[in-house]
CSV table of C-alpha atoms in Angstrom, one decimal:
chain,number,residue,atom,x,y,z
P,1333,MET,CA,-15.1,273.4,31.2
P,1334,MET,CA,-16.4,270.3,29.4
P,1335,ALA,CA,-15.1,267.2,31.6
P,1336,GLU,CA,-15.1,265.0,28.7
P,1337,GLY,CA,-13.1,267.3,26.5
P,1338,LEU,CA,-10.8,267.9,29.3
P,1339,GLY,CA,-10.1,264.1,29.6
P,1340,ARG,CA,-9.2,263.7,26.2
P,1341,GLU,CA,-7.2,266.7,25.8
P,1342,ASP,CA,-5.2,266.1,29.1
P,1343,GLN,CA,-4.3,262.4,28.2
P,1344,ARG,CA,-3.2,263.7,24.6
P,1345,ARG,CA,-1.3,266.6,26.0
P,1346,GLU,CA,0.2,264.8,29.0
P,1347,VAL,CA,0.7,261.4,27.8
P,1348,THR,CA,1.2,261.2,23.8
P,1349,SER,CA,3.4,264.7,23.6
P,1350,ARG,CA,5.5,263.7,26.7
P,1351,CYS,CA,8.7,263.3,24.8
P,1352,THR,CA,8.1,267.0,23.3
P,1353,ARG,CA,7.7,268.5,26.7
P,1354,ALA,CA,10.5,266.7,28.2
P,1355,SER,CA,12.8,267.8,25.3
P,1356,THR,CA,11.8,271.4,25.6
P,1357,THR,CA,11.6,271.5,29.5
P,1358,GLU,CA,15.1,269.8,29.3
P,1359,ARG,CA,16.2,272.6,26.8
P,1360,SER,CA,15.0,275.3,28.8
P,1361,ILE,CA,16.0,274.1,32.4
P,1362,PRO,CA,19.1,272.1,32.2
P,1363,ARG,CA,19.4,268.9,34.3
P,1364,GLY,CA,22.1,267.1,35.8
P,1365,GLY,CA,25.6,268.7,35.0
P,1366,SER,CA,24.6,270.0,31.3
P,1367,GLY,CA,23.7,273.7,32.3
P,1368,ARG,CA,23.6,276.6,34.5
P,1369,HIS,CA,20.6,278.0,36.3
P,1370,VAL,CA,20.0,281.8,36.4
P,1371,GLY,CA,21.2,282.7,39.7
P,1372,MET,CA,22.4,279.0,41.0
P,1373,LEU,CA,25.2,277.0,40.7
P,1374,PRO,CA,25.2,273.9,38.0
P,1375,ARG,CA,23.7,270.7,39.3
P,1376,VAL,CA,26.1,267.8,39.0
P,1377,THR,CA,23.8,265.2,40.5
P,1378,THR,CA,20.6,263.6,39.4
P,1379,PRO,CA,17.6,264.2,41.8
P,1380,GLY,CA,16.3,261.6,44.1
P,1381,GLU,CA,12.9,260.0,43.5
P,1382,HIS,CA,11.1,258.8,46.6
P,1383,ARG,CA,7.7,257.0,46.3
P,1384,PHE,CA,5.4,256.4,49.6
P,1385,LEU,CA,1.8,256.7,50.4
P,1386,VAL,CA,0.6,259.5,52.7
P,1387,ASP,CA,-2.0,258.1,55.3
P,1388,GLY,CA,-1.7,254.8,53.7
P,1389,VAL,CA,-3.7,255.7,50.6
P,1390,ILE,CA,-2.3,258.8,48.6
P,1391,PRO,CA,0.4,258.2,46.2
P,1392,VAL,CA,3.2,260.7,46.4
P,1393,LEU,CA,6.4,260.9,44.3
P,1394,LYS,CA,8.8,263.0,45.7
P,1395,VAL,CA,12.0,264.3,44.1
P,1396,HIS,CA,14.7,266.4,45.7
P,1397,HIS,CA,18.5,266.8,46.1
P,1398,GLU,CA,20.3,266.3,48.9
P,1399,PRO,CA,20.8,268.1,51.3
P,1400,ARG,CA,17.0,268.0,51.3
P,1401,PRO,CA,15.7,271.8,50.9
P,1402,GLU,CA,12.9,272.9,53.2
P,1403,PRO,CA,10.5,274.7,50.4
P,1404,ALA,CA,8.2,272.3,48.9
P,1405,VAL,CA,5.8,272.2,45.8
P,1406,VAL,CA,2.6,270.0,45.8
P,1407,VAL,CA,2.6,269.1,41.8
P,1408,LEU,CA,-1.0,268.0,40.6
P,1409,HIS,CA,-1.2,266.5,37.1
P,1410,GLY,CA,-4.0,266.4,34.5
P,1411,LEU,CA,-6.9,264.3,34.0
P,1412,GLY,CA,-6.1,260.8,32.7
P,1413,ALA,CA,-2.4,261.3,33.5
P,1414,SER,CA,-0.3,260.5,36.7
P,1415,THR,CA,2.9,261.8,38.5
P,1416,GLU,CA,5.1,259.6,36.6
P,1417,VAL,CA,4.2,261.7,33.4
P,1418,GLN,CA,5.4,264.8,35.3
P,1419,LEU,CA,9.1,263.2,36.0
P,1420,PRO,CA,10.6,266.1,33.7
P,1421,GLU,CA,8.8,269.0,35.6
P,1422,LEU,CA,9.6,267.4,39.0
P,1423,SER,CA,13.3,267.3,38.2
P,1424,SER,CA,13.2,270.8,36.9
P,1425,LEU,CA,11.7,272.0,40.3
P,1426,ALA,CA,14.3,269.9,42.3
P,1427,ASP,CA,17.2,271.6,40.4
P,1428,ALA,CA,15.6,274.8,41.2
P,1429,GLY,CA,16.2,274.2,44.8
P,1430,LEU,CA,12.7,272.9,45.8
P,1431,VAL,CA,11.4,269.8,46.8
P,1432,ALA,CA,8.6,268.6,44.5
P,1433,ALA,CA,5.8,266.2,45.9
P,1434,ALA,CA,3.6,265.0,43.2
P,1435,ILE,CA,0.2,263.4,43.8
P,1436,ASP,CA,-1.5,260.8,41.8
P,1437,ALA,CA,-5.1,262.2,41.9
P,1438,PRO,CA,-8.0,259.9,43.0
P,1439,HIS,CA,-8.5,257.2,40.6
P,1440,HIS,CA,-5.2,257.8,38.4
P,1441,GLY,CA,-1.7,256.6,38.2
P,1442,ARG,CA,-1.0,254.1,41.1
P,1443,ARG,CA,-4.6,254.0,42.2
P,1444,ARG,CA,-6.3,254.0,38.8
P,1445,ASP,CA,-9.5,252.1,38.7
P,1446,ALA,CA,-12.7,251.8,36.3
P,1447,TRP,CA,-13.4,255.8,37.1
P,1448,LEU,CA,-11.6,257.2,34.2
P,1449,ASP,CA,-13.1,254.5,31.7
P,1450,GLU,CA,-16.7,255.3,33.2
P,1451,LEU,CA,-16.0,258.9,32.6
P,1452,GLU,CA,-15.1,258.2,28.9
P,1453,LYS,CA,-18.9,257.0,28.5
P,1454,LEU,CA,-20.4,260.1,29.7
P,1455,ALA,CA,-21.3,263.4,28.2
P,1456,GLY,CA,-22.5,266.8,29.1
P,1457,GLY,CA,-23.9,267.4,32.2
P,1458,ALA,CA,-23.2,263.8,33.5
P,1459,ALA,CA,-19.4,264.3,32.8
P,1460,HIS,CA,-19.3,267.5,34.5
P,1461,LEU,CA,-20.9,266.2,37.4
P,1462,ARG,CA,-18.3,263.5,37.8
P,1463,PHE,CA,-15.5,266.0,37.1
P,1464,LEU,CA,-16.8,268.2,40.2
P,1465,GLU,CA,-17.1,265.2,42.4
P,1466,LEU,CA,-13.6,264.3,41.4
P,1467,LEU,CA,-12.7,267.7,42.8
P,1468,GLN,CA,-14.4,267.4,46.0
P,1469,GLU,CA,-12.4,264.1,46.5
P,1470,ALA,CA,-8.8,265.6,45.3
P,1471,ILE,CA,-8.8,268.9,47.3
P,1472,PRO,CA,-8.8,267.6,50.9
P,1473,GLU,CA,-6.3,265.1,49.9
P,1474,VAL,CA,-3.8,267.8,48.8
P,1475,SER,CA,-4.5,269.3,52.5
P,1476,ARG,CA,-3.4,266.1,54.0
P,1477,VAL,CA,-0.1,265.8,51.9
P,1478,ILE,CA,0.5,269.2,53.4
P,1479,ASP,CA,0.3,268.0,56.7
P,1480,HIS,CA,2.7,265.2,56.0
P,1481,LEU,CA,5.0,267.8,54.3
P,1482,GLN,CA,5.0,270.0,57.4
P,1483,ARG,CA,5.5,267.1,59.6
P,1484,GLU,CA,8.7,266.3,57.7
P,1485,GLY,CA,10.0,269.8,58.3
P,1486,HIS,CA,8.9,271.6,54.8
P,1487,HIS,CA,8.0,274.9,54.9
P,1488,PRO,CA,6.8,277.2,53.0
P,1489,VAL,CA,4.8,274.8,50.8
P,1490,GLY,CA,3.2,275.9,47.4
P,1491,LEU,CA,0.9,274.4,44.9
P,1492,LEU,CA,1.4,274.0,41.1
P,1493,GLY,CA,-1.5,272.4,38.9
P,1494,ILE,CA,-1.9,271.5,35.3
P,1495,SER,CA,-5.4,271.4,33.9
P,1496,LEU,CA,-7.3,269.2,36.4
P,1497,GLY,CA,-4.5,269.8,38.8
P,1498,ALA,CA,-4.8,273.5,38.2
P,1499,PHE,CA,-8.6,273.5,39.2
P,1500,THR,CA,-7.5,271.3,42.2
P,1501,ALA,CA,-4.8,273.6,43.3
P,1502,LEU,CA,-7.1,276.7,43.1
P,1503,GLY,CA,-9.8,274.8,45.4
P,1504,VAL,CA,-7.0,274.0,47.9
P,1505,ALA,CA,-5.6,277.5,48.0
P,1506,ARG,CA,-9.3,278.7,48.8
P,1507,ALA,CA,-9.5,276.3,51.6
P,1508,ASP,CA,-6.2,275.9,53.1
P,1509,ALA,CA,-4.4,279.0,54.4
P,1510,ARG,CA,-1.0,277.5,54.8
P,1511,VAL,CA,-0.5,277.6,50.9
P,1512,ALA,CA,2.3,280.1,50.3
P,1513,CYS,CA,1.8,280.4,47.0
P,1514,THR,CA,-0.1,278.7,43.9
P,1515,VAL,CA,0.6,278.4,40.0
P,1516,SER,CA,-2.6,277.6,37.9
P,1517,ILE,CA,-1.9,276.3,34.6
P,1518,LEU,CA,-4.6,275.8,31.8
P,1519,GLY,CA,-7.3,275.8,35.1
P,1520,SER,CA,-10.1,278.0,36.1
P,1521,PRO,CA,-11.5,279.3,39.2
P,1522,ASP,CA,-15.1,278.9,37.8
P,1523,TRP,CA,-16.7,275.5,37.9
P,1524,ARG,CA,-19.7,276.1,35.7
P,1525,PRO,CA,-20.1,273.9,32.5
P,1526,LEU,CA,-19.4,275.4,29.5
P,1527,THR,CA,-22.7,274.6,28.2
P,1528,GLY,CA,-26.1,274.2,29.5
P,1529,GLU,CA,-27.4,275.2,32.8
P,1530,PRO,CA,-26.2,273.4,35.8
P,1531,ASP,CA,-28.5,271.0,38.0
P,1532,GLU,CA,-28.9,271.0,41.8
P,1533,ALA,CA,-26.5,268.6,42.3
P,1534,MET,CA,-23.8,270.5,40.3
P,1535,VAL,CA,-24.9,273.9,42.0
P,1536,GLU,CA,-24.3,272.4,45.4
P,1537,LEU,CA,-20.6,271.2,44.5
P,1538,MET,CA,-20.0,274.7,42.7
P,1539,ARG,CA,-20.2,276.5,46.0
P,1540,ALA,CA,-16.8,275.5,46.8
P,1541,ALA,CA,-15.4,277.1,43.3
P,1542,PRO,CA,-12.7,279.7,44.1
P,1543,VAL,CA,-14.7,282.1,41.9
P,1544,PHE,CA,-16.9,282.5,44.9
P,1545,ALA,CA,-14.2,283.4,47.2
P,1546,PRO,CA,-11.6,285.3,45.5
P,1547,GLU,CA,-10.1,287.2,48.3
P,1548,ALA,CA,-9.3,283.6,50.3
P,1549,THR,CA,-8.1,282.2,46.8
P,1550,ALA,CA,-5.6,285.0,46.5
P,1551,ARG,CA,-4.5,285.3,50.0
P,1552,ALA,CA,-1.0,284.3,49.0
P,1553,PRO,CA,0.5,285.1,45.8
P,1554,LEU,CA,-1.0,283.3,42.7
P,1555,LEU,CA,0.0,282.9,39.2
P,1556,LEU,CA,-2.6,282.2,36.7
P,1557,MET,CA,-1.4,281.0,33.1
P,1558,ASN,CA,-3.8,280.2,30.2
P,1559,ALA,CA,-3.8,279.4,26.5
P,1560,GLY,CA,-5.7,281.9,24.7
P,1561,ARG,CA,-7.2,279.4,21.9
P,1562,ASP,CA,-8.1,276.8,24.5
P,1563,THR,CA,-11.7,275.9,23.8
P,1564,VAL,CA,-11.5,273.0,26.5
P,1565,VAL,CA,-10.7,275.5,29.6
P,1566,PRO,CA,-11.5,278.8,28.1
P,1567,PRO,CA,-9.3,281.5,29.6
P,1568,ASP,CA,-12.0,284.1,30.2
P,1569,ALA,CA,-12.6,283.1,33.6
P,1570,SER,CA,-8.9,283.2,34.9
P,1571,ARG,CA,-8.5,286.5,32.9
P,1572,ALA,CA,-11.5,288.1,34.8
P,1573,PHE,CA,-10.6,286.5,38.1
P,1574,ALA,CA,-7.0,288.1,37.9
P,1575,HIS,CA,-8.4,291.5,36.7
P,1576,ARG,CA,-10.7,291.6,39.8
P,1577,LEU,CA,-8.1,291.1,42.1
P,1578,THR,CA,-5.3,293.0,40.7
P,1579,GLY,CA,-4.0,295.9,42.8
P,1580,THR,CA,-5.6,294.3,45.9
P,1581,HIS,CA,-4.1,290.8,45.9
P,1582,PRO,CA,-0.8,289.5,44.7
P,1583,VAL,CA,-2.2,287.9,41.6
P,1584,GLU,CA,-0.4,287.7,38.3
P,1585,TYR,CA,-2.2,286.7,34.9
P,1586,VAL,CA,0.0,285.4,31.6
P,1587,GLU,CA,-2.0,284.3,28.5
P,1588,PHE,CA,-0.5,282.9,25.5
P,1589,PRO,CA,-2.6,284.0,22.8
P,1590,GLU,CA,-1.4,281.5,20.0
P,1591,SER,CA,-1.8,278.1,22.1
P,1592,ASP,CA,-4.5,275.9,22.8
P,1593,HIS,CA,-4.9,273.2,25.6
P,1594,LEU,CA,-2.1,271.2,23.9
P,1595,MET,CA,0.1,274.2,24.2
P,1596,ARG,CA,3.0,275.0,21.6
P,1597,PRO,CA,6.4,273.7,22.6
P,1598,GLY,CA,7.8,277.3,22.7
P,1599,ASP,CA,5.0,278.5,24.9
P,1600,TRP,CA,5.3,275.5,27.4
P,1601,THR,CA,8.8,276.5,27.6
P,1602,GLU,CA,8.4,280.2,28.4
P,1603,LEU,CA,5.3,279.2,30.9
P,1604,TRP,CA,7.3,276.7,32.8
P,1605,ALA,CA,10.3,279.0,33.2
P,1606,ARG,CA,7.8,281.8,34.5
P,1607,ALA,CA,6.6,279.2,36.9
P,1608,LEU,CA,9.9,278.3,38.1
P,1609,ARG,CA,11.0,282.0,38.8
P,1610,PHE,CA,7.4,282.6,40.5
P,1611,LEU,CA,8.0,279.2,42.8
P,1612,ARG,CA,11.7,280.4,43.7
P,1613,ARG,CA,10.7,284.0,44.3
P,1614,HIS,CA,7.7,283.1,46.9
P,1615,LEU,CA,9.3,279.8,48.2
P,1616,ALA,CA,12.9,279.4,47.9
P,1617,SER,CA,13.6,283.4,49.1
P,1618,ARG,CA,11.6,283.0,52.5
């Protein structure tokens, strides 16, 4: 995974294609009173949006209908994006009967600073090291948000991450046994750089990679979805990880062979529908 490439691709996919993704999401998962969900009554209200800080520092955007459901999904965005970009997806999660709690990653969204601009100036190993350091910041923050959600009475709590957010979600799934299920979209359990050999600093940070603790990462249901033509986050590591665990752990793997990191609209629609079904099956039915 090349961090500099991931940054450019995530910003292009998460920001400039927002209108396309929102429209495809809305077509496949109706919002408001415009349609019917499979197995659900049609929604006639718009979900509420609630913005607050966890521990005074972690920005969270929480989206849900009233009465507030107990099951919750922590949603983690891509590199260079923010919680606000994910509003169509957050609303669809709320319409599916879940609480969506999206986090602005460190140095992103409401706490954006010079970090992303500095990353753009880096390349190769230096950029990848900076990416690994970001994961080390982000992973424990997600557990703090889970603490907050559980204090509010939310149970069970699952994870959904996109690209950078998927790397983070898999890291949290490995480290935090409270996670009830995880959806990884365009991420990888393997934190090695795409090219070159990792230096000592990288090797130390990569010890926390999910690939080195597959049983812990997949202790709860896990759905990995990747794009077959993705050169930013190639699907090979996720595919191999799922194959290794199939039959012994609750792991599912789906690959979209014609998409790259900027997924085709039709593939994104199918991917998101699969994610919703998975989350409802493992959270809302408990």
